[in-house]
Amino acid sequence: MMNIPTSNRPRVVIIGGGFGGLALAKKLKNKNFQVVLLDKHNYHTFQPLLYQVATGGLESGSIAFPIRKVVQNYEGIYFRVAQVQRIDTENKKVVADIGTIFFDYLVIATGSKTNFFGNTAIQQHSMAMKTIPQSLNIRSLVLENFEEALLTNDEKEKRALMNFVIVGAGPTGVELAGALAEMKKHVLPKDYPDLDIRQMEINVIQGGSKVLDAMSEKSSRRAQEFLEKLGVNVWVNEIVTNFDGKTVQTKSGLEFQTETVIWTAGVMGAVIDGFEASVIQRGNRLKVNEYNQVEGFTDIFAIGDVAAMVTENLPMGHPMMAQPAIQQGQLLATNLIQLRDGKPLKKFAYNDKGSMATIGRNKAVVDLPKFHFSGFFAWFVWMFVHLMSLIGFRNKFLVFWNWVYNYLMFDRQARLIVRPYKKKNEESFTKNNE
């Protein structure tokens, strides 16, 4: 059992220790609730910097923060490492692998997971990058490929080992491609002097007509220019239909011989079992009203990536990014107090603070509500915003120090194969990508 003490305070169960779940838990501090926070990991992951772990720029510990340390001084908050299996909405209880817990209010903040759009072959053979273990797997595989390339005399196999295909040109795909290109330019020629690193290819394949399709036309164009200047091949209006572990095929008939495909082409809400199909929107997100209440419930809420607050201006709901999750979590804390006290709830209004992406050294694009800019200043703004968004002084310091070192020395220190990664069978691959 979860061993949560009984209390005369209303119990709020929060599933998920991501941006939204932690924002809510922190705002409920000393507000006369019993808060139970559940997460399958004992740490919060700063997902925007996962690509730097995957490319050896940062160690995983610098973008992870123990959830218990966040809430350790909060009276009335309990944290449990748990894999939630289903919600019993009728009896108001959460069923997890460690036991069952009843709730007065339930908040689902489970975030999102990789969407392979039903293509099991791609899911089996490609790499996802949504978690720290997945990023470490990518780092190991990239480095192992170069070690293998040293050992083969088969030129075709060598090229396949040194060809990296990234499917999806959103911020994650673009930033990952830029980081790999920086490695190709500054790091790999020194590490592998007996390999012709010029043969290394980085291909970004985008189904839409432009990279960073959620950003402005100007930023999209500049990002593509930055990528191409770094030697990245950008393919737009190309839909990947298959990858068998050796060959990538697209709808138009293009083929890429590669050992490594990194899938960043889509995400979907990580919905928990227990809800009617009518409540689940496109993108596998729970339909919520302007107070983040799941449709049909007054005591069950969803925030962040897993919540679809559909409006006339946002037919797909809010963007699946950190800011909407944080803002929804903060407002929901106020609304839970209002609900408990019998007062009217406040509607959620998203304050769009803009979006940004970096494409390697001194290169980034930033879209703010009123204007757009790119280049060195955008890169500096990107670094500052991400540094300030990390939890904990230690993580801020470690990331800042690593960035300074990498910038001055043209290096990436964390290129370590700590846990060797070999391509797994279908069962373990599916498990790895969940």
Tab-separated table of C-alpha atoms in Angstrom, residues 73-343:
chain	number	residue	atom	x	y	z
A	73	ASN	CA	10.033	21.253	3.208
A	74	TYR	CA	6.347	21.212	2.255
A	75	GLU	CA	4.112	20.158	5.116
A	76	GLY	CA	1.262	17.853	4.024
A	77	ILE	CA	2.823	16.775	0.703
A	78	TYR	CA	3.637	13.103	0.111
A	79	PHE	CA	5.575	11.724	-2.845
A	80	ARG	CA	5.512	8.125	-4.065
A	81	VAL	CA	7.307	6.452	-6.986
A	82	ALA	CA	4.448	4.681	-8.726
A	83	GLN	CA	3.322	3.496	-12.136
A	84	VAL	CA	-0.348	4.444	-12.313
A	85	GLN	CA	-2.367	1.782	-14.121
A	86	ARG	CA	-5.913	3.149	-14.216
A	87	ILE	CA	-8.380	5.619	-12.726
A	88	ASP	CA	-11.595	4.372	-11.120
A	89	THR	CA	-13.606	7.540	-11.708
A	90	GLU	CA	-16.784	6.149	-10.171
A	91	ASN	CA	-15.207	5.233	-6.841
A	92	LYS	CA	-12.708	8.128	-6.896
A	93	LYS	CA	-9.565	6.064	-6.623
A	94	VAL	CA	-6.229	5.738	-8.403
A	95	VAL	CA	-4.920	2.209	-9.000
A	96	ALA	CA	-1.121	1.918	-9.234
A	97	ASP	CA	1.496	-0.825	-9.077
A	98	ILE	CA	2.183	0.034	-5.418
A	99	GLY	CA	-1.448	0.111	-4.314
A	100	THR	CA	-4.660	2.105	-4.462
A	101	ILE	CA	-5.397	5.597	-3.174
A	102	PHE	CA	-8.671	7.498	-2.877
A	103	PHE	CA	-8.906	11.152	-3.863
A	104	ASP	CA	-11.100	14.163	-3.302
A	105	TYR	CA	-9.524	15.926	-6.271
A	106	LEU	CA	-7.455	14.288	-8.999
A	107	VAL	CA	-5.049	16.067	-11.328
A	108	ILE	CA	-3.633	14.243	-14.340
A	109	ALA	CA	-0.323	15.828	-15.380
A	110	THR	CA	1.205	12.834	-17.155
A	111	GLY	CA	2.577	14.821	-20.087
A	112	SER	CA	3.128	13.243	-23.471
A	113	LYS	CA	4.846	10.299	-25.097
A	114	THR	CA	6.290	9.616	-28.548
A	115	ASN	CA	3.708	9.172	-31.290
A	116	PHE	CA	4.742	6.711	-34.004
A	117	PHE	CA	1.331	7.061	-35.705
A	118	GLY	CA	0.747	3.318	-35.515
A	119	ASN	CA	3.867	2.364	-37.487
A	120	THR	CA	5.224	-0.590	-35.512
A	121	ALA	CA	8.266	-1.128	-37.782
A	122	ILE	CA	9.466	2.425	-37.164
A	123	GLN	CA	8.689	2.102	-33.446
A	124	GLN	CA	10.736	-1.091	-33.239
A	125	HIS	CA	13.816	0.116	-35.097
A	126	SER	CA	14.059	3.851	-34.387
A	127	MET	CA	15.057	5.772	-31.281
A	128	ALA	CA	12.737	8.044	-29.300
A	129	MET	CA	14.005	10.925	-27.160
A	130	LYS	CA	11.445	11.758	-24.467
A	131	THR	CA	13.267	10.516	-21.355
A	132	ILE	CA	16.771	10.549	-19.877
A	133	PRO	CA	17.289	6.780	-20.412
A	134	GLN	CA	16.322	7.196	-24.079
A	135	SER	CA	18.767	10.108	-24.459
A	136	LEU	CA	21.559	8.033	-22.920
A	137	ASN	CA	20.703	5.215	-25.344
A	138	ILE	CA	21.054	7.629	-28.273
A	139	ARG	CA	24.386	8.911	-26.942
A	140	SER	CA	25.715	5.369	-26.627
A	141	LEU	CA	24.446	4.313	-30.061
A	142	VAL	CA	25.934	7.363	-31.807
A	143	LEU	CA	29.352	6.727	-30.267
A	144	GLU	CA	29.156	2.955	-30.800
A	145	ASN	CA	28.442	3.574	-34.484
A	146	PHE	CA	31.738	5.415	-34.866
A	147	GLU	CA	33.593	2.672	-32.983
A	148	GLU	CA	32.058	0.119	-35.391
A	149	ALA	CA	32.826	2.298	-38.411
A	150	LEU	CA	36.519	2.097	-37.462
A	151	LEU	CA	36.382	-1.690	-37.645
A	152	THR	CA	34.604	-2.268	-40.945
A	153	ASN	CA	36.174	-2.305	-44.396
A	154	ASP	CA	32.783	-2.311	-46.098
A	155	GLU	CA	32.340	1.255	-47.381
A	156	LYS	CA	28.563	0.891	-47.681
A	157	GLU	CA	28.274	-0.281	-44.073
A	158	LYS	CA	30.637	2.468	-42.903
A	159	ARG	CA	28.497	5.149	-44.537
A	160	ALA	CA	25.323	3.669	-43.013
A	161	LEU	CA	26.930	3.747	-39.565
A	162	MET	CA	27.841	7.420	-40.065
A	163	ASN	CA	24.476	8.465	-41.485
A	164	PHE	CA	22.046	9.873	-38.913
A	165	VAL	CA	18.423	10.405	-39.902
A	166	ILE	CA	16.215	12.621	-37.738
A	167	VAL	CA	12.526	12.405	-38.538
A	168	GLY	CA	10.672	15.564	-37.540
A	169	ALA	CA	11.906	19.155	-37.707
A	170	GLY	CA	10.283	20.653	-34.642
A	171	PRO	CA	12.497	22.237	-31.948
A	172	THR	CA	13.777	18.830	-30.751
A	173	GLY	CA	14.737	17.617	-34.229
A	174	VAL	CA	16.327	20.909	-35.265
A	175	GLU	CA	18.310	21.272	-32.030
A	176	LEU	CA	19.496	17.665	-32.189
A	177	ALA	CA	20.601	18.070	-35.818
A	178	GLY	CA	22.488	21.260	-34.945
A	179	ALA	CA	24.251	19.554	-32.030
A	180	LEU	CA	25.293	16.569	-34.193
A	181	ALA	CA	26.592	18.979	-36.827
A	182	GLU	CA	28.670	20.774	-34.181
A	183	MET	CA	30.107	17.398	-33.127
A	184	LYS	CA	30.958	16.613	-36.735
A	185	LYS	CA	32.714	19.944	-37.120
A	186	HIS	CA	34.637	20.261	-33.845
A	187	VAL	CA	34.771	16.998	-31.887
A	188	LEU	CA	34.644	13.848	-34.028
A	189	PRO	CA	37.608	14.655	-36.343
A	190	LYS	CA	39.844	14.860	-33.244
A	191	ASP	CA	38.374	11.733	-31.637
A	192	TYR	CA	38.508	9.648	-34.818
A	193	PRO	CA	41.511	10.845	-36.852
A	194	ASP	CA	41.580	7.542	-38.751
A	195	LEU	CA	37.985	8.000	-39.977
A	196	ASP	CA	36.956	10.333	-42.777
A	197	ILE	CA	34.351	12.268	-40.768
A	198	ARG	CA	33.419	14.174	-43.943
A	199	GLN	CA	31.441	11.044	-44.858
A	200	MET	CA	29.169	11.575	-41.856
A	201	GLU	CA	25.679	12.656	-42.935
A	202	ILE	CA	22.900	14.302	-40.937
A	203	ASN	CA	19.517	14.145	-42.643
A	204	VAL	CA	16.438	15.879	-41.243
A	205	ILE	CA	13.156	14.718	-42.779
A	206	GLN	CA	10.063	16.861	-42.267
A	207	GLY	CA	6.540	15.927	-43.323
A	208	GLY	CA	5.411	19.561	-43.530
A	209	SER	CA	6.536	22.303	-45.864
A	210	LYS	CA	8.990	23.962	-43.441
A	211	VAL	CA	11.131	23.288	-40.390
A	212	LEU	CA	9.869	24.588	-37.033
A	213	ASP	CA	6.366	24.716	-38.506
A	214	ALA	CA	4.869	26.101	-35.268
A	215	MET	CA	7.128	29.163	-35.444
A	216	SER	CA	7.041	32.207	-37.719
A	217	GLU	CA	7.947	32.053	-41.409
A	218	LYS	CA	11.027	34.194	-40.742
A	219	SER	CA	12.308	31.962	-37.926
A	220	SER	CA	11.616	28.818	-39.931
A	221	ARG	CA	13.555	30.139	-42.918
A	222	ARG	CA	16.499	31.264	-40.760
A	223	ALA	CA	16.612	27.916	-38.926
A	224	GLN	CA	16.797	26.030	-42.215
A	225	GLU	CA	19.565	28.350	-43.430
A	226	PHE	CA	21.510	27.742	-40.200
A	227	LEU	CA	21.125	23.966	-40.558
A	228	GLU	CA	22.207	23.916	-44.187
A	229	LYS	CA	25.199	26.136	-43.404
A	230	LEU	CA	26.227	23.506	-40.827
A	231	GLY	CA	26.038	20.839	-43.529
A	232	VAL	CA	22.721	19.274	-42.503
A	233	ASN	CA	20.545	17.923	-45.328
A	234	VAL	CA	16.976	19.185	-44.851
A	235	TRP	CA	14.161	17.336	-46.623
A	236	VAL	CA	10.723	18.955	-46.441
A	237	ASN	CA	7.368	17.600	-47.668
A	238	GLU	CA	8.710	14.081	-47.165
A	239	ILE	CA	6.775	11.527	-45.093
A	240	VAL	CA	8.700	8.547	-43.725
A	241	THR	CA	6.736	5.350	-44.318
A	242	ASN	CA	9.141	2.630	-43.172
A	243	PHE	CA	12.428	1.846	-41.471
A	244	ASP	CA	13.538	-1.775	-41.232
A	245	GLY	CA	16.718	-1.102	-39.249
A	246	LYS	CA	18.795	-0.539	-42.387
A	247	THR	CA	16.793	1.522	-44.896
A	248	VAL	CA	14.517	4.537	-44.430
A	249	GLN	CA	11.797	4.856	-47.065
A	250	THR	CA	9.644	7.907	-47.756
A	251	LYS	CA	6.284	8.266	-49.470
A	252	SER	CA	7.877	9.923	-52.515
A	253	GLY	CA	10.333	7.046	-52.989
A	254	LEU	CA	13.473	8.434	-51.334
A	255	GLU	CA	15.694	5.934	-49.550
A	256	PHE	CA	18.391	6.457	-46.900
A	257	GLN	CA	20.822	3.736	-45.851
A	258	THR	CA	21.342	4.229	-42.122
A	259	GLU	CA	21.837	2.418	-38.840
A	260	THR	CA	20.291	5.221	-36.789
A	261	VAL	CA	16.890	6.880	-37.011
A	262	ILE	CA	15.866	9.285	-34.247
A	263	TRP	CA	12.117	9.875	-34.240
A	264	THR	CA	11.031	13.365	-33.147
A	265	ALA	CA	8.071	13.592	-35.524
A	266	GLY	CA	5.245	13.666	-33.044
A	267	VAL	CA	3.945	13.322	-29.514
A	268	MET	CA	0.617	12.350	-28.042
A	269	GLY	CA	-0.940	12.708	-24.621
A	270	ALA	CA	-0.038	10.029	-22.076
A	271	VAL	CA	-3.646	9.270	-21.093
A	272	ILE	CA	-4.302	6.806	-18.259
A	273	ASP	CA	-6.924	4.065	-18.602
A	274	GLY	CA	-10.328	4.724	-17.062
A	275	PHE	CA	-11.871	7.392	-19.286
A	276	GLU	CA	-14.583	7.042	-21.914
A	277	ALA	CA	-13.429	7.342	-25.523
A	278	SER	CA	-15.641	10.434	-25.944
A	279	VAL	CA	-13.421	12.357	-23.511
A	280	ILE	CA	-10.229	11.638	-25.496
A	281	GLN	CA	-9.513	14.186	-28.203
A	282	ARG	CA	-7.291	14.049	-31.262
A	283	GLY	CA	-3.676	13.629	-30.212
A	284	ASN	CA	-4.771	11.319	-27.365
A	285	ARG	CA	-5.473	14.253	-25.040
A	286	LEU	CA	-8.213	14.593	-22.431
A	287	LYS	CA	-10.878	17.150	-23.268
A	288	VAL	CA	-11.002	19.826	-20.556
A	289	ASN	CA	-12.995	23.023	-20.039
A	290	GLU	CA	-11.552	26.480	-19.323
A	291	TYR	CA	-10.975	25.463	-15.684
A	292	ASN	CA	-9.012	22.339	-16.712
A	293	GLN	CA	-11.818	20.070	-15.511
A	294	VAL	CA	-12.020	16.865	-17.566
A	295	GLU	CA	-15.302	16.813	-19.484
A	296	GLY	CA	-18.041	15.292	-17.328
A	297	PHE	CA	-16.240	15.778	-14.004
A	298	THR	CA	-15.942	18.562	-11.427
A	299	ASP	CA	-13.267	16.860	-9.297
A	300	ILE	CA	-10.941	15.444	-11.986
A	301	PHE	CA	-8.576	17.797	-13.807
A	302	ALA	CA	-5.931	17.502	-16.518
A	303	ILE	CA	-3.124	20.004	-17.187
A	304	GLY	CA	-0.255	20.367	-19.643
A	305	ASP	CA	0.396	18.129	-22.640
A	306	VAL	CA	-2.280	15.581	-21.700
A	307	ALA	CA	-5.022	18.265	-21.612
A	308	ALA	CA	-6.822	19.593	-24.700
A	309	MET	CA	-8.523	22.894	-23.914
A	310	VAL	CA	-10.189	23.409	-27.284
A	311	THR	CA	-11.261	26.956	-28.197
A	312	GLU	CA	-12.138	28.746	-31.423
A	313	ASN	CA	-8.585	30.056	-31.687
A	314	LEU	CA	-7.018	26.782	-30.536
A	315	PRO	CA	-8.866	23.914	-32.267
A	316	MET	CA	-6.116	21.489	-31.212
A	317	GLY	CA	-5.719	22.894	-27.696
A	318	HIS	CA	-2.684	24.703	-26.305
A	319	PRO	CA	0.806	23.874	-27.617
A	320	MET	CA	2.437	20.889	-25.919
A	321	MET	CA	5.189	22.903	-24.263
A	322	ALA	CA	6.303	23.738	-20.729
A	323	GLN	CA	4.695	27.172	-20.423
A	324	PRO	CA	1.026	26.147	-20.828
A	325	ALA	CA	1.604	23.330	-18.303
A	326	ILE	CA	3.210	25.650	-15.747
A	327	GLN	CA	0.529	28.315	-16.124
A	328	GLN	CA	-2.308	25.768	-15.931
A	329	GLY	CA	-0.755	24.205	-12.829
A	330	GLN	CA	-0.427	27.552	-11.094
A	331	LEU	CA	-4.012	28.613	-11.858
A	332	LEU	CA	-5.393	25.210	-10.880
A	333	ALA	CA	-3.906	25.621	-7.396
A	334	THR	CA	-5.986	28.815	-7.033
A	335	ASN	CA	-9.077	27.086	-8.435
A	336	LEU	CA	-8.783	24.107	-6.094
A	337	ILE	CA	-8.835	26.538	-3.173
A	338	GLN	CA	-11.841	28.301	-4.724
A	339	LEU	CA	-13.613	24.973	-5.279
A	340	ARG	CA	-12.974	23.808	-1.719
A	341	ASP	CA	-14.254	27.121	-0.342
A	342	GLY	CA	-17.341	27.189	-2.578
A	343	LYS	CA	-16.172	30.207	-4.574
